Amino acid sequence: MTKIEINMDNVTSLEQLKPEMQIGDYDLVAEMIKAKSREAAKMRLRRGDKKALEALKTLIDKRKAILKDFQDDNSKQNSDDSN
């Protein structure tokens, strides 16, 4: 039998992403990967499905970027208003 080696350095697991998840993330991942339901997406994530994990990571990364951009714009506006 051939042993398959997986380089775990680049693999993102559900456990690594869970602390950054928010309510509704399973629903959005289900839409992104065209899963039949929220539960189907959840199961795919638990099983380590690459496409599902990639969708969740993208969702989390995009949310962080959007929040950062908005907060940066807001802090700029506030500093401009105080001048």
PDB file of N, CA and C in Angstrom:
ATOM      1  N   MET A   1       0.837  -1.179   0.000  1.00  0.00           N
ATOM      2  CA  MET A   1       0.000   0.000   0.000  1.00  0.00           C
ATOM      3  C   MET A   1       0.887   1.249   0.000  1.00  0.00           C
ATOM      4  N   THR A   2       0.507   2.249  -0.770  1.00  0.00           N
ATOM      5  CA  THR A   2       1.272   3.479  -0.868  1.00  0.00           C
ATOM      6  C   THR A   2       0.838   4.446   0.232  1.00  0.00           C
ATOM      7  N   LYS A   3       1.799   4.974   0.930  1.00  0.00           N
ATOM      8  CA  LYS A   3       1.516   5.952   1.966  1.00  0.00           C
ATOM      9  C   LYS A   3       1.510   7.348   1.342  1.00  0.00           C
ATOM     10  N   ILE A   4       0.458   8.089   1.626  1.00  0.00           N
ATOM     11  CA  ILE A   4       0.336   9.442   1.085  1.00  0.00           C
ATOM     12  C   ILE A   4       0.740  10.428   2.171  1.00  0.00           C
ATOM     13  N   GLU A   5       1.679  11.290   1.842  1.00  0.00           N
ATOM     14  CA  GLU A   5       2.106  12.317   2.788  1.00  0.00           C
ATOM     15  C   GLU A   5       1.446  13.638   2.433  1.00  0.00           C
ATOM     16  N   ILE A   6       0.939  14.290   3.440  1.00  0.00           N
ATOM     17  CA  ILE A   6       0.303  15.581   3.238  1.00  0.00           C
ATOM     18  C   ILE A   6       1.105  16.625   4.003  1.00  0.00           C
ATOM     19  N   ASN A   7       1.474  17.685   3.308  1.00  0.00           N
ATOM     20  CA  ASN A   7       2.172  18.781   3.959  1.00  0.00           C
ATOM     21  C   ASN A   7       1.138  19.631   4.689  1.00  0.00           C
ATOM     22  N   MET A   8       1.118  19.538   6.005  1.00  0.00           N
ATOM     23  CA  MET A   8       0.107  20.221   6.799  1.00  0.00           C
ATOM     24  C   MET A   8       0.427  21.705   7.016  1.00  0.00           C
ATOM     25  N   ASP A   9       1.573  22.168   6.557  1.00  0.00           N
ATOM     26  CA  ASP A   9       1.937  23.571   6.748  1.00  0.00           C
ATOM     27  C   ASP A   9       0.965  24.528   6.068  1.00  0.00           C
ATOM     28  N   ASN A  10       0.498  24.164   4.895  1.00  0.00           N
ATOM     29  CA  ASN A  10      -0.359  25.060   4.128  1.00  0.00           C
ATOM     30  C   ASN A  10      -1.835  24.726   4.234  1.00  0.00           C
ATOM     31  N   VAL A  11      -2.146  23.679   4.981  1.00  0.00           N
ATOM     32  CA  VAL A  11      -3.535  23.259   5.089  1.00  0.00           C
ATOM     33  C   VAL A  11      -4.210  24.021   6.222  1.00  0.00           C
ATOM     34  N   THR A  12      -5.299  24.664   5.889  1.00  0.00           N
ATOM     35  CA  THR A  12      -6.082  25.365   6.896  1.00  0.00           C
ATOM     36  C   THR A  12      -7.215  24.448   7.306  1.00  0.00           C
ATOM     37  N   SER A  13      -7.345  24.217   8.586  1.00  0.00           N
ATOM     38  CA  SER A  13      -8.401  23.335   9.066  1.00  0.00           C
ATOM     39  C   SER A  13      -9.548  24.148   9.647  1.00  0.00           C
ATOM     40  N   LEU A  14     -10.669  23.494   9.795  1.00  0.00           N
ATOM     41  CA  LEU A  14     -11.836  24.141  10.385  1.00  0.00           C
ATOM     42  C   LEU A  14     -11.510  24.624  11.796  1.00  0.00           C
ATOM     43  N   GLU A  15     -10.738  23.837  12.529  1.00  0.00           N
ATOM     44  CA  GLU A  15     -10.380  24.222  13.900  1.00  0.00           C
ATOM     45  C   GLU A  15      -9.577  25.520  13.935  1.00  0.00           C
ATOM     46  N   GLN A  16      -8.756  25.742  12.903  1.00  0.00           N
ATOM     47  CA  GLN A  16      -7.982  26.983  12.838  1.00  0.00           C
ATOM     48  C   GLN A  16      -8.882  28.177  12.526  1.00  0.00           C
ATOM     49  N   LEU A  17      -9.930  27.948  11.754  1.00  0.00           N
ATOM     50  CA  LEU A  17     -10.799  29.044  11.333  1.00  0.00           C
ATOM     51  C   LEU A  17     -11.950  29.312  12.307  1.00  0.00           C
ATOM     52  N   LYS A  18     -12.314  28.323  13.090  1.00  0.00           N
ATOM     53  CA  LYS A  18     -13.470  28.453  13.985  1.00  0.00           C
ATOM     54  C   LYS A  18     -13.449  29.701  14.876  1.00  0.00           C
ATOM     55  N   PRO A  19     -12.318  30.057  15.473  1.00  0.00           N
ATOM     56  CA  PRO A  19     -12.337  31.245  16.344  1.00  0.00           C
ATOM     57  C   PRO A  19     -12.741  32.538  15.620  1.00  0.00           C
ATOM     58  N   GLU A  20     -12.594  32.562  14.306  1.00  0.00           N
ATOM     59  CA  GLU A  20     -12.903  33.772  13.549  1.00  0.00           C
ATOM     60  C   GLU A  20     -14.272  33.715  12.869  1.00  0.00           C
ATOM     61  N   MET A  21     -14.986  32.624  13.075  1.00  0.00           N
ATOM     62  CA  MET A  21     -16.297  32.477  12.441  1.00  0.00           C
ATOM     63  C   MET A  21     -17.342  33.314  13.162  1.00  0.00           C
ATOM     64  N   GLN A  22     -18.354  33.715  12.405  1.00  0.00           N
ATOM     65  CA  GLN A  22     -19.462  34.480  12.953  1.00  0.00           C
ATOM     66  C   GLN A  22     -20.774  33.828  12.545  1.00  0.00           C
ATOM     67  N   ILE A  23     -21.837  34.255  13.184  1.00  0.00           N
ATOM     68  CA  ILE A  23     -23.159  33.736  12.859  1.00  0.00           C
ATOM     69  C   ILE A  23     -23.432  33.973  11.374  1.00  0.00           C
ATOM     70  N   GLY A  24     -23.916  32.948  10.706  1.00  0.00           N
ATOM     71  CA  GLY A  24     -24.259  33.066   9.294  1.00  0.00           C
ATOM     72  C   GLY A  24     -23.176  32.585   8.347  1.00  0.00           C
ATOM     73  N   ASP A  25     -21.987  32.294   8.861  1.00  0.00           N
ATOM     74  CA  ASP A  25     -20.891  31.870   7.991  1.00  0.00           C
ATOM     75  C   ASP A  25     -21.191  30.535   7.304  1.00  0.00           C
ATOM     76  N   TYR A  26     -21.804  29.596   8.023  1.00  0.00           N
ATOM     77  CA  TYR A  26     -22.132  28.314   7.395  1.00  0.00           C
ATOM     78  C   TYR A  26     -23.109  28.525   6.238  1.00  0.00           C
ATOM     79  N   ASP A  27     -24.065  29.441   6.420  1.00  0.00           N
ATOM     80  CA  ASP A  27     -25.032  29.727   5.358  1.00  0.00           C
ATOM     81  C   ASP A  27     -24.353  30.325   4.134  1.00  0.00           C
ATOM     82  N   LEU A  28     -23.438  31.251   4.361  1.00  0.00           N
ATOM     83  CA  LEU A  28     -22.733  31.876   3.239  1.00  0.00           C
ATOM     84  C   LEU A  28     -21.815  30.886   2.531  1.00  0.00           C
ATOM     85  N   VAL A  29     -21.144  30.044   3.298  1.00  0.00           N
ATOM     86  CA  VAL A  29     -20.290  29.023   2.679  1.00  0.00           C
ATOM     87  C   VAL A  29     -21.153  28.084   1.837  1.00  0.00           C
ATOM     88  N   ALA A  30     -22.320  27.728   2.340  1.00  0.00           N
ATOM     89  CA  ALA A  30     -23.233  26.861   1.579  1.00  0.00           C
ATOM     90  C   ALA A  30     -23.578  27.503   0.240  1.00  0.00           C
ATOM     91  N   GLU A  31     -23.862  28.795   0.242  1.00  0.00           N
ATOM     92  CA  GLU A  31     -24.145  29.504  -1.011  1.00  0.00           C
ATOM     93  C   GLU A  31     -22.928  29.530  -1.926  1.00  0.00           C
ATOM     94  N   MET A  32     -21.765  29.782  -1.343  1.00  0.00           N
ATOM     95  CA  MET A  32     -20.541  29.895  -2.131  1.00  0.00           C
ATOM     96  C   MET A  32     -20.181  28.591  -2.842  1.00  0.00           C
ATOM     97  N   ILE A  33     -20.359  27.476  -2.153  1.00  0.00           N
ATOM     98  CA  ILE A  33     -19.969  26.187  -2.738  1.00  0.00           C
ATOM     99  C   ILE A  33     -21.163  25.448  -3.347  1.00  0.00           C
ATOM    100  N   LYS A  34     -22.309  26.122  -3.351  1.00  0.00           N
ATOM    101  CA  LYS A  34     -23.545  25.557  -3.918  1.00  0.00           C
ATOM    102  C   LYS A  34     -23.927  24.239  -3.247  1.00  0.00           C
ATOM    103  N   ALA A  35     -23.796  24.231  -1.917  1.00  0.00           N
ATOM    104  CA  ALA A  35     -24.226  23.072  -1.140  1.00  0.00           C
ATOM    105  C   ALA A  35     -25.745  23.136  -1.001  1.00  0.00           C
ATOM    106  N   LYS A  36     -26.361  21.986  -0.792  1.00  0.00           N
ATOM    107  CA  LYS A  36     -27.825  21.930  -0.724  1.00  0.00           C
ATOM    108  C   LYS A  36     -28.380  22.590   0.529  1.00  0.00           C
ATOM    109  N   SER A  37     -27.574  22.630   1.577  1.00  0.00           N
ATOM    110  CA  SER A  37     -28.045  23.213   2.833  1.00  0.00           C
ATOM    111  C   SER A  37     -26.875  23.678   3.678  1.00  0.00           C
ATOM    112  N   ARG A  38     -27.237  24.383   4.724  1.00  0.00           N
ATOM    113  CA  ARG A  38     -26.255  24.835   5.710  1.00  0.00           C
ATOM    114  C   ARG A  38     -25.560  23.622   6.332  1.00  0.00           C
ATOM    115  N   GLU A  39     -26.351  22.600   6.645  1.00  0.00           N
ATOM    116  CA  GLU A  39     -25.815  21.390   7.264  1.00  0.00           C
ATOM    117  C   GLU A  39     -24.853  20.655   6.330  1.00  0.00           C
ATOM    118  N   ALA A  40     -25.159  20.666   5.028  1.00  0.00           N
ATOM    119  CA  ALA A  40     -24.265  20.026   4.058  1.00  0.00           C
ATOM    120  C   ALA A  40     -22.916  20.746   4.028  1.00  0.00           C
ATOM    121  N   ALA A  41     -22.954  22.070   4.069  1.00  0.00           N
ATOM    122  CA  ALA A  41     -21.711  22.853   4.091  1.00  0.00           C
ATOM    123  C   ALA A  41     -20.937  22.571   5.374  1.00  0.00           C
ATOM    124  N   LYS A  42     -21.645  22.494   6.481  1.00  0.00           N
ATOM    125  CA  LYS A  42     -21.021  22.223   7.776  1.00  0.00           C
ATOM    126  C   LYS A  42     -20.320  20.861   7.754  1.00  0.00           C
ATOM    127  N   MET A  43     -20.975  19.867   7.201  1.00  0.00           N
ATOM    128  CA  MET A  43     -20.388  18.525   7.124  1.00  0.00           C
ATOM    129  C   MET A  43     -19.153  18.519   6.226  1.00  0.00           C
ATOM    130  N   ARG A  44     -19.226  19.230   5.116  1.00  0.00           N
ATOM    131  CA  ARG A  44     -18.069  19.287   4.215  1.00  0.00           C
ATOM    132  C   ARG A  44     -16.890  19.951   4.907  1.00  0.00           C
ATOM    133  N   LEU A  45     -17.157  20.987   5.689  1.00  0.00           N
ATOM    134  CA  LEU A  45     -16.097  21.655   6.438  1.00  0.00           C
ATOM    135  C   LEU A  45     -15.501  20.702   7.468  1.00  0.00           C
ATOM    136  N   ARG A  46     -16.351  19.985   8.170  1.00  0.00           N
ATOM    137  CA  ARG A  46     -15.877  19.040   9.193  1.00  0.00           C
ATOM    138  C   ARG A  46     -15.030  17.930   8.588  1.00  0.00           C
ATOM    139  N   ARG A  47     -15.358  17.545   7.372  1.00  0.00           N
ATOM    140  CA  ARG A  47     -14.610  16.476   6.701  1.00  0.00           C
ATOM    141  C   ARG A  47     -13.330  16.995   6.048  1.00  0.00           C
ATOM    142  N   GLY A  48     -13.132  18.295   6.103  1.00  0.00           N
ATOM    143  CA  GLY A  48     -11.907  18.867   5.560  1.00  0.00           C
ATOM    144  C   GLY A  48     -11.943  19.087   4.056  1.00  0.00           C
ATOM    145  N   ASP A  49     -13.157  19.233   3.498  1.00  0.00           N
ATOM    146  CA  ASP A  49     -13.297  19.479   2.061  1.00  0.00           C
ATOM    147  C   ASP A  49     -12.547  20.752   1.677  1.00  0.00           C
ATOM    148  N   LYS A  50     -11.617  20.618   0.735  1.00  0.00           N
ATOM    149  CA  LYS A  50     -10.736  21.727   0.360  1.00  0.00           C
ATOM    150  C   LYS A  50     -11.517  22.946  -0.149  1.00  0.00           C
ATOM    151  N   LYS A  51     -12.496  22.710  -1.006  1.00  0.00           N
ATOM    152  CA  LYS A  51     -13.278  23.810  -1.576  1.00  0.00           C
ATOM    153  C   LYS A  51     -14.065  24.550  -0.479  1.00  0.00           C
ATOM    154  N   ALA A  52     -14.644  23.806   0.439  1.00  0.00           N
ATOM    155  CA  ALA A  52     -15.418  24.408   1.527  1.00  0.00           C
ATOM    156  C   ALA A  52     -14.508  25.211   2.458  1.00  0.00           C
ATOM    157  N   LEU A  53     -13.344  24.649   2.789  1.00  0.00           N
ATOM    158  CA  LEU A  53     -12.406  25.365   3.654  1.00  0.00           C
ATOM    159  C   LEU A  53     -11.879  26.625   2.978  1.00  0.00           C
ATOM    160  N   GLU A  54     -11.633  26.530   1.680  1.00  0.00           N
ATOM    161  CA  GLU A  54     -11.165  27.691   0.927  1.00  0.00           C
ATOM    162  C   GLU A  54     -12.239  28.784   0.919  1.00  0.00           C
ATOM    163  N   ALA A  55     -13.495  28.385   0.764  1.00  0.00           N
ATOM    164  CA  ALA A  55     -14.602  29.349   0.774  1.00  0.00           C
ATOM    165  C   ALA A  55     -14.688  30.037   2.134  1.00  0.00           C
ATOM    166  N   LEU A  56     -14.586  29.276   3.205  1.00  0.00           N
ATOM    167  CA  LEU A  56     -14.658  29.857   4.546  1.00  0.00           C
ATOM    168  C   LEU A  56     -13.489  30.797   4.795  1.00  0.00           C
ATOM    169  N   LYS A  57     -12.299  30.396   4.397  1.00  0.00           N
ATOM    170  CA  LYS A  57     -11.118  31.253   4.580  1.00  0.00           C
ATOM    171  C   LYS A  57     -11.277  32.545   3.787  1.00  0.00           C
ATOM    172  N   THR A  58     -11.767  32.442   2.567  1.00  0.00           N
ATOM    173  CA  THR A  58     -12.002  33.635   1.734  1.00  0.00           C
ATOM    174  C   THR A  58     -13.009  34.549   2.405  1.00  0.00           C
ATOM    175  N   LEU A  59     -14.090  33.984   2.906  1.00  0.00           N
ATOM    176  CA  LEU A  59     -15.127  34.763   3.583  1.00  0.00           C
ATOM    177  C   LEU A  59     -14.554  35.518   4.775  1.00  0.00           C
ATOM    178  N   ILE A  60     -13.784  34.835   5.587  1.00  0.00           N
ATOM    179  CA  ILE A  60     -13.191  35.459   6.773  1.00  0.00           C
ATOM    180  C   ILE A  60     -12.192  36.549   6.368  1.00  0.00           C
ATOM    181  N   ASP A  61     -11.343  36.258   5.389  1.00  0.00           N
ATOM    182  CA  ASP A  61     -10.351  37.240   4.927  1.00  0.00           C
ATOM    183  C   ASP A  61     -11.018  38.484   4.350  1.00  0.00           C
ATOM    184  N   LYS A  62     -12.056  38.294   3.535  1.00  0.00           N
ATOM    185  CA  LYS A  62     -12.760  39.427   2.921  1.00  0.00           C
ATOM    186  C   LYS A  62     -13.461  40.264   3.981  1.00  0.00           C
ATOM    187  N   ARG A  63     -14.057  39.595   4.978  1.00  0.00           N
ATOM    188  CA  ARG A  63     -14.731  40.328   6.055  1.00  0.00           C
ATOM    189  C   ARG A  63     -13.729  41.206   6.804  1.00  0.00           C
ATOM    190  N   LYS A  64     -12.552  40.633   7.108  1.00  0.00           N
ATOM    191  CA  LYS A  64     -11.515  41.413   7.798  1.00  0.00           C
ATOM    192  C   LYS A  64     -11.105  42.623   6.967  1.00  0.00           C
ATOM    193  N   ALA A  65     -10.918  42.423   5.666  1.00  0.00           N
ATOM    194  CA  ALA A  65     -10.497  43.510   4.772  1.00  0.00           C
ATOM    195  C   ALA A  65     -11.561  44.607   4.701  1.00  0.00           C
ATOM    196  N   ILE A  66     -12.815  44.200   4.602  1.00  0.00           N
ATOM    197  CA  ILE A  66     -13.911  45.174   4.530  1.00  0.00           C
ATOM    198  C   ILE A  66     -13.968  45.986   5.815  1.00  0.00           C
ATOM    199  N   LEU A  67     -13.876  45.315   6.950  1.00  0.00           N
ATOM    200  CA  LEU A  67     -13.913  46.020   8.234  1.00  0.00           C
ATOM    201  C   LEU A  67     -12.739  46.984   8.374  1.00  0.00           C
ATOM    202  N   LYS A  68     -11.566  46.532   7.984  1.00  0.00           N
ATOM    203  CA  LYS A  68     -10.375  47.380   8.078  1.00  0.00           C
ATOM    204  C   LYS A  68     -10.518  48.609   7.185  1.00  0.00           C
ATOM    205  N   ASP A  69     -10.951  48.406   5.941  1.00  0.00           N
ATOM    206  CA  ASP A  69     -11.139  49.527   5.015  1.00  0.00           C
ATOM    207  C   ASP A  69     -12.153  50.523   5.562  1.00  0.00           C
ATOM    208  N   PHE A  70     -13.258  50.012   6.074  1.00  0.00           N
ATOM    209  CA  PHE A  70     -14.298  50.888   6.597  1.00  0.00           C
ATOM    210  C   PHE A  70     -13.799  51.661   7.811  1.00  0.00           C
ATOM    211  N   GLN A  71     -13.112  50.962   8.703  1.00  0.00           N
ATOM    212  CA  GLN A  71     -12.599  51.618   9.904  1.00  0.00           C
ATOM    213  C   GLN A  71     -11.525  52.642   9.561  1.00  0.00           C
ATOM    214  N   ASP A  72     -10.669  52.325   8.586  1.00  0.00           N
ATOM    215  CA  ASP A  72      -9.651  53.280   8.154  1.00  0.00           C
ATOM    216  C   ASP A  72     -10.291  54.529   7.560  1.00  0.00           C
ATOM    217  N   ASP A  73     -11.300  54.328   6.695  1.00  0.00           N
ATOM    218  CA  ASP A  73     -12.012  55.461   6.094  1.00  0.00           C
ATOM    219  C   ASP A  73     -12.710  56.287   7.161  1.00  0.00           C
ATOM    220  N   ASN A  74     -13.295  55.610   8.130  1.00  0.00           N
ATOM    221  CA  ASN A  74     -14.008  56.289   9.199  1.00  0.00           C
ATOM    222  C   ASN A  74     -13.055  57.102  10.070  1.00  0.00           C
ATOM    223  N   SER A  75     -11.886  56.548  10.386  1.00  0.00           N
ATOM    224  CA  SER A  75     -10.938  57.275  11.222  1.00  0.00           C
ATOM    225  C   SER A  75     -10.361  58.469  10.459  1.00  0.00           C
ATOM    226  N   LYS A  76     -10.211  58.332   9.151  1.00  0.00           N
ATOM    227  CA  LYS A  76      -9.756  59.458   8.320  1.00  0.00           C
ATOM    228  C   LYS A  76     -10.780  60.587   8.351  1.00  0.00           C
ATOM    229  N   GLN A  77     -12.047  60.192   8.202  1.00  0.00           N
ATOM    230  CA  GLN A  77     -13.123  61.195   8.216  1.00  0.00           C
ATOM    231  C   GLN A  77     -13.165  61.912   9.552  1.00  0.00           C
ATOM    232  N   ASN A  78     -13.030  61.147  10.629  1.00  0.00           N
ATOM    233  CA  ASN A  78     -13.081  61.747  11.952  1.00  0.00           C
ATOM    234  C   ASN A  78     -11.912  62.707  12.179  1.00  0.00           C
ATOM    235  N   SER A  79     -10.738  62.372  11.689  1.00  0.00           N
ATOM    236  CA  SER A  79      -9.593  63.264  11.857  1.00  0.00           C
ATOM    237  C   SER A  79      -9.754  64.509  10.963  1.00  0.00           C
ATOM    238  N   ASP A  80     -10.358  64.341   9.790  1.00  0.00           N
ATOM    239  CA  ASP A  80     -10.624  65.498   8.917  1.00  0.00           C
ATOM    240  C   ASP A  80     -11.667  66.417   9.528  1.00  0.00           C
ATOM    241  N   ASP A  81     -12.663  65.815  10.183  1.00  0.00           N
ATOM    242  CA  ASP A  81     -13.734  66.604  10.806  1.00  0.00           C
ATOM    243  C   ASP A  81     -13.216  67.419  11.986  1.00  0.00           C
ATOM    244  N   SER A  82     -12.203  66.901  12.680  1.00  0.00           N
ATOM    245  CA  SER A  82     -11.707  67.609  13.855  1.00  0.00           C
ATOM    246  C   SER A  82     -10.798  68.790  13.480  1.00  0.00           C
ATOM    247  N   ASN A  83     -10.386  68.842  12.223  1.00  0.00           N
ATOM    248  CA  ASN A  83      -9.527  69.952  11.789  1.00  0.00           C
ATOM    249  C   ASN A  83     -10.339  71.084  11.354  1.00  0.00           C
TER     250      ASN A  83
END
